Amino acid sequence: ACRGEPAAPTVETSPPVAHAPTAPPAAGPGARHKPRLCTVLASVVASEPEGFARLRGRPLGAGQWLGRATLPGTERCTIEGEAWPGARYSCAGAPFAAARQDGARGAFEALADELDQCLDSPIWFPRTWQRGSAFEFAMGERLQAWTDYSTAPPSQVVLKVQQDAAGRAYRVKLDLQAVP
């Protein structure tokens, strides 16, 4: 979803259930069409207070499910935790070979720019997302967070580049969670 028309979100096709709402949170003045990432992200955020229950797909283990809504720019989403504020919606992008760390960095930057545009738009009214400082860690790992302090506890969208345990690949990850 870096350039051109963003890919449509994929949805788990196992047993039919109620789908996430397609309408974003209450729009403030001047709301206009937003990229697909923003629409899907708004739908996921809207399900946060219920611990993402309506987005739970196939169980993966105790307190873990496959997420039904996949955010553009990612491949697979999971839900960890059964109730808010402990539940987290986590999406991972395609792996980049460690030798192609620049590919992960480029994907991170493109997704960060798209998130900036989305979270700064009027569709989030009365929420107010604030971008925090970016952190760069050893071995090319990075983290950028946006926090909405209008909720208690605050909600946070966290974008990361993480290296796998074997050191062979990097992934861009996007998490939505409450901050204790």
Short mmCIF file of C-alpha atoms in Angstrom, two decimals:
data_model
loop_
_atom_site.label_atom_id
_atom_site.label_comp_id
_atom_site.label_asym_id
_atom_site.label_seq_id
_atom_site.Cartn_x
_atom_site.Cartn_y
_atom_site.Cartn_z
CA ALA A 1 0.00 0.00 0.00
CA CYS A 2 2.99 2.28 -0.52
CA ARG A 3 2.11 3.59 -3.96
CA GLY A 4 -0.90 3.53 -6.24
CA GLU A 5 -4.25 2.09 -5.24
CA PRO A 6 -4.07 0.44 -1.80
CA ALA A 7 -4.98 -3.23 -1.69
CA ALA A 8 -8.39 -4.07 -0.30
CA PRO A 9 -8.34 -5.44 3.25
CA THR A 10 -8.52 -9.20 3.43
CA VAL A 11 -11.03 -10.82 5.72
CA GLU A 12 -10.88 -14.33 7.22
CA THR A 13 -13.52 -16.46 5.46
CA SER A 14 -14.16 -19.07 8.15
CA PRO A 15 -17.59 -19.25 9.83
CA PRO A 16 -19.80 -16.24 9.08
CA VAL A 17 -20.01 -13.70 11.88
CA ALA A 18 -20.99 -10.09 12.26
CA HIS A 19 -18.43 -7.93 10.46
CA ALA A 20 -16.70 -4.89 11.86
CA PRO A 21 -18.54 -1.67 11.15
CA THR A 22 -17.50 -0.01 7.93
CA ALA A 23 -18.21 3.47 9.26
CA PRO A 24 -15.36 5.20 11.05
CA PRO A 25 -15.84 6.90 14.43
CA ALA A 26 -18.13 9.93 14.50
CA ALA A 27 -16.89 12.42 11.95
CA GLY A 28 -16.22 16.01 12.83
CA PRO A 29 -16.57 18.93 10.47
CA GLY A 30 -14.86 18.63 7.09
CA ALA A 31 -14.63 14.80 6.96
CA ARG A 32 -13.61 13.57 3.51
CA HIS A 33 -12.63 10.32 1.77
CA LYS A 34 -9.59 8.71 3.41
CA PRO A 35 -7.28 5.94 2.20
CA ARG A 36 -8.45 2.38 2.82
CA LEU A 37 -5.92 1.99 5.68
CA CYS A 38 -7.71 4.72 7.57
CA THR A 39 -11.14 3.15 7.05
CA VAL A 40 -9.98 -0.28 8.23
CA LEU A 41 -8.02 1.18 11.15
CA ALA A 42 -11.07 3.17 12.27
CA SER A 43 -13.14 -0.01 12.20
CA VAL A 44 -10.56 -1.88 14.31
CA VAL A 45 -10.29 1.02 16.79
CA ALA A 46 -14.10 1.08 17.10
CA SER A 47 -13.99 -2.53 18.33
CA GLU A 48 -11.25 -1.88 20.93
CA PRO A 49 -13.62 -1.25 23.90
CA GLU A 50 -15.08 -4.76 23.45
CA GLY A 51 -11.62 -6.36 23.32
CA PHE A 52 -11.90 -6.71 19.51
CA ALA A 53 -14.49 -9.48 20.07
CA ARG A 54 -16.35 -8.95 16.76
CA LEU A 55 -13.06 -9.22 14.86
CA ARG A 56 -12.05 -12.58 16.36
CA GLY A 57 -11.57 -15.34 13.85
CA ARG A 58 -10.22 -18.84 14.36
CA PRO A 59 -8.78 -19.47 17.86
CA LEU A 60 -4.98 -19.79 17.91
CA GLY A 61 -4.56 -20.64 21.59
CA ALA A 62 -5.72 -19.55 25.02
CA GLY A 63 -6.73 -15.90 24.71
CA GLN A 64 -5.50 -15.63 21.09
CA TRP A 65 -7.39 -15.42 17.79
CA LEU A 66 -6.74 -14.76 14.16
CA GLY A 67 -7.97 -11.23 13.35
CA ARG A 68 -10.68 -10.96 10.71
CA ALA A 69 -9.65 -7.50 9.43
CA THR A 70 -6.17 -7.21 7.92
CA LEU A 71 -4.80 -3.70 7.75
CA PRO A 72 -3.42 -2.69 4.33
CA GLY A 73 0.35 -3.04 4.33
CA THR A 74 0.20 -6.17 6.51
CA GLU A 75 -0.39 -9.89 5.87
CA ARG A 76 -1.78 -11.37 9.04
CA CYS A 77 -3.42 -9.98 12.16
CA THR A 78 -3.92 -11.57 15.55
CA ILE A 79 -5.76 -10.63 18.72
CA GLU A 80 -4.20 -11.31 22.10
CA GLY A 81 -6.17 -10.88 25.31
CA GLU A 82 -9.83 -11.38 26.01
CA ALA A 83 -10.97 -7.98 27.28
CA TRP A 84 -10.19 -4.30 27.12
CA PRO A 85 -7.86 -2.75 28.17
CA GLY A 86 -5.60 -5.82 28.01
CA ALA A 87 -6.48 -6.89 24.46
CA ARG A 88 -4.12 -6.05 21.59
CA TYR A 89 -4.74 -6.17 17.83
CA SER A 90 -1.43 -6.91 16.11
CA CYS A 91 -0.71 -7.05 12.37
CA ALA A 92 2.54 -8.16 10.72
CA GLY A 93 3.76 -7.38 7.22
CA ALA A 94 5.67 -9.59 4.82
CA PRO A 95 9.20 -10.54 5.92
CA PHE A 96 12.22 -8.78 4.42
CA ALA A 97 15.51 -10.70 4.28
CA ALA A 98 18.02 -9.26 6.75
CA ALA A 99 20.21 -8.35 3.78
CA ARG A 100 17.29 -6.18 2.56
CA GLN A 101 16.86 -4.20 5.75
CA ASP A 102 16.33 -1.11 3.57
CA GLY A 103 13.10 -2.69 2.27
CA ALA A 104 11.73 -2.93 5.81
CA ARG A 105 12.82 0.65 6.50
CA GLY A 106 11.05 1.87 3.34
CA ALA A 107 7.86 -0.02 4.21
CA PHE A 108 8.01 1.42 7.74
CA GLU A 109 8.41 5.00 6.45
CA ALA A 110 5.59 4.64 3.91
CA LEU A 111 3.21 3.19 6.50
CA ALA A 112 4.21 5.86 9.06
CA ASP A 113 3.40 8.59 6.51
CA GLU A 114 0.02 7.01 5.76
CA LEU A 115 -0.75 6.67 9.48
CA ASP A 116 0.19 10.33 10.03
CA GLN A 117 -2.29 11.41 7.36
CA CYS A 118 -4.99 9.10 8.69
CA LEU A 119 -4.65 9.85 12.40
CA ASP A 120 -4.48 13.60 11.74
CA SER A 121 -7.80 13.60 9.85
CA PRO A 122 -11.14 14.87 11.19
CA ILE A 123 -12.79 11.41 11.09
CA TRP A 124 -11.35 10.74 14.56
CA PHE A 125 -13.18 13.61 16.27
CA PRO A 126 -13.33 13.79 19.31
CA ARG A 127 -10.20 11.59 19.51
CA THR A 128 -6.87 13.40 19.24
CA TRP A 129 -3.95 11.22 18.18
CA GLN A 130 -0.51 12.59 19.05
CA ARG A 131 2.64 11.32 17.35
CA GLY A 132 5.43 10.53 19.80
CA SER A 133 9.17 10.53 19.23
CA ALA A 134 10.53 7.85 16.91
CA PHE A 135 12.98 5.38 18.45
CA GLU A 136 15.76 3.57 16.62
CA PHE A 137 17.24 0.51 18.24
CA ALA A 138 20.23 -1.71 17.52
CA MET A 139 20.22 -3.94 14.45
CA GLY A 140 17.84 -1.67 12.50
CA GLU A 141 14.77 -2.05 14.69
CA ARG A 142 12.51 1.02 14.90
CA LEU A 143 9.36 2.12 16.75
CA GLN A 144 6.88 4.95 16.24
CA ALA A 145 3.76 5.43 18.38
CA TRP A 146 0.64 7.58 18.14
CA THR A 147 -1.35 7.99 21.37
CA ASP A 148 -4.92 9.15 21.96
CA TYR A 149 -5.13 10.62 25.45
CA SER A 150 -8.88 11.31 25.15
CA THR A 151 -9.58 7.75 26.35
CA ALA A 152 -8.74 6.28 29.73
CA PRO A 153 -6.51 4.38 29.59
CA PRO A 154 -5.06 5.95 26.44
CA SER A 155 -5.18 4.05 23.14
CA GLN A 156 -2.02 3.64 21.14
CA VAL A 157 -1.14 2.72 17.55
CA VAL A 158 2.43 1.40 17.47
CA LEU A 159 4.39 0.84 14.26
CA LYS A 160 7.59 -1.25 14.52
CA VAL A 161 10.34 -2.83 12.47
CA GLN A 162 11.44 -5.98 14.27
CA GLN A 163 14.10 -8.53 13.48
CA ASP A 164 13.18 -12.20 13.98
CA ALA A 165 14.93 -14.24 16.67
CA ALA A 166 17.21 -15.96 14.14
CA GLY A 167 18.33 -12.61 12.70
CA ARG A 168 17.35 -13.65 9.16
CA ALA A 169 14.41 -11.34 8.49
CA TYR A 170 12.71 -8.09 9.43
CA ARG A 171 8.98 -7.43 9.63
CA VAL A 172 6.94 -4.28 9.88
CA LYS A 173 4.34 -4.68 12.64
CA LEU A 174 1.37 -2.51 13.55
CA ASP A 175 -0.26 -2.86 16.98
CA LEU A 176 -3.35 -1.26 18.50
CA GLN A 177 -3.60 -1.46 22.28
CA ALA A 178 -4.49 0.45 25.43
CA VAL A 179 -1.56 1.84 27.38
CA PRO A 180 -1.76 0.94 31.09
#
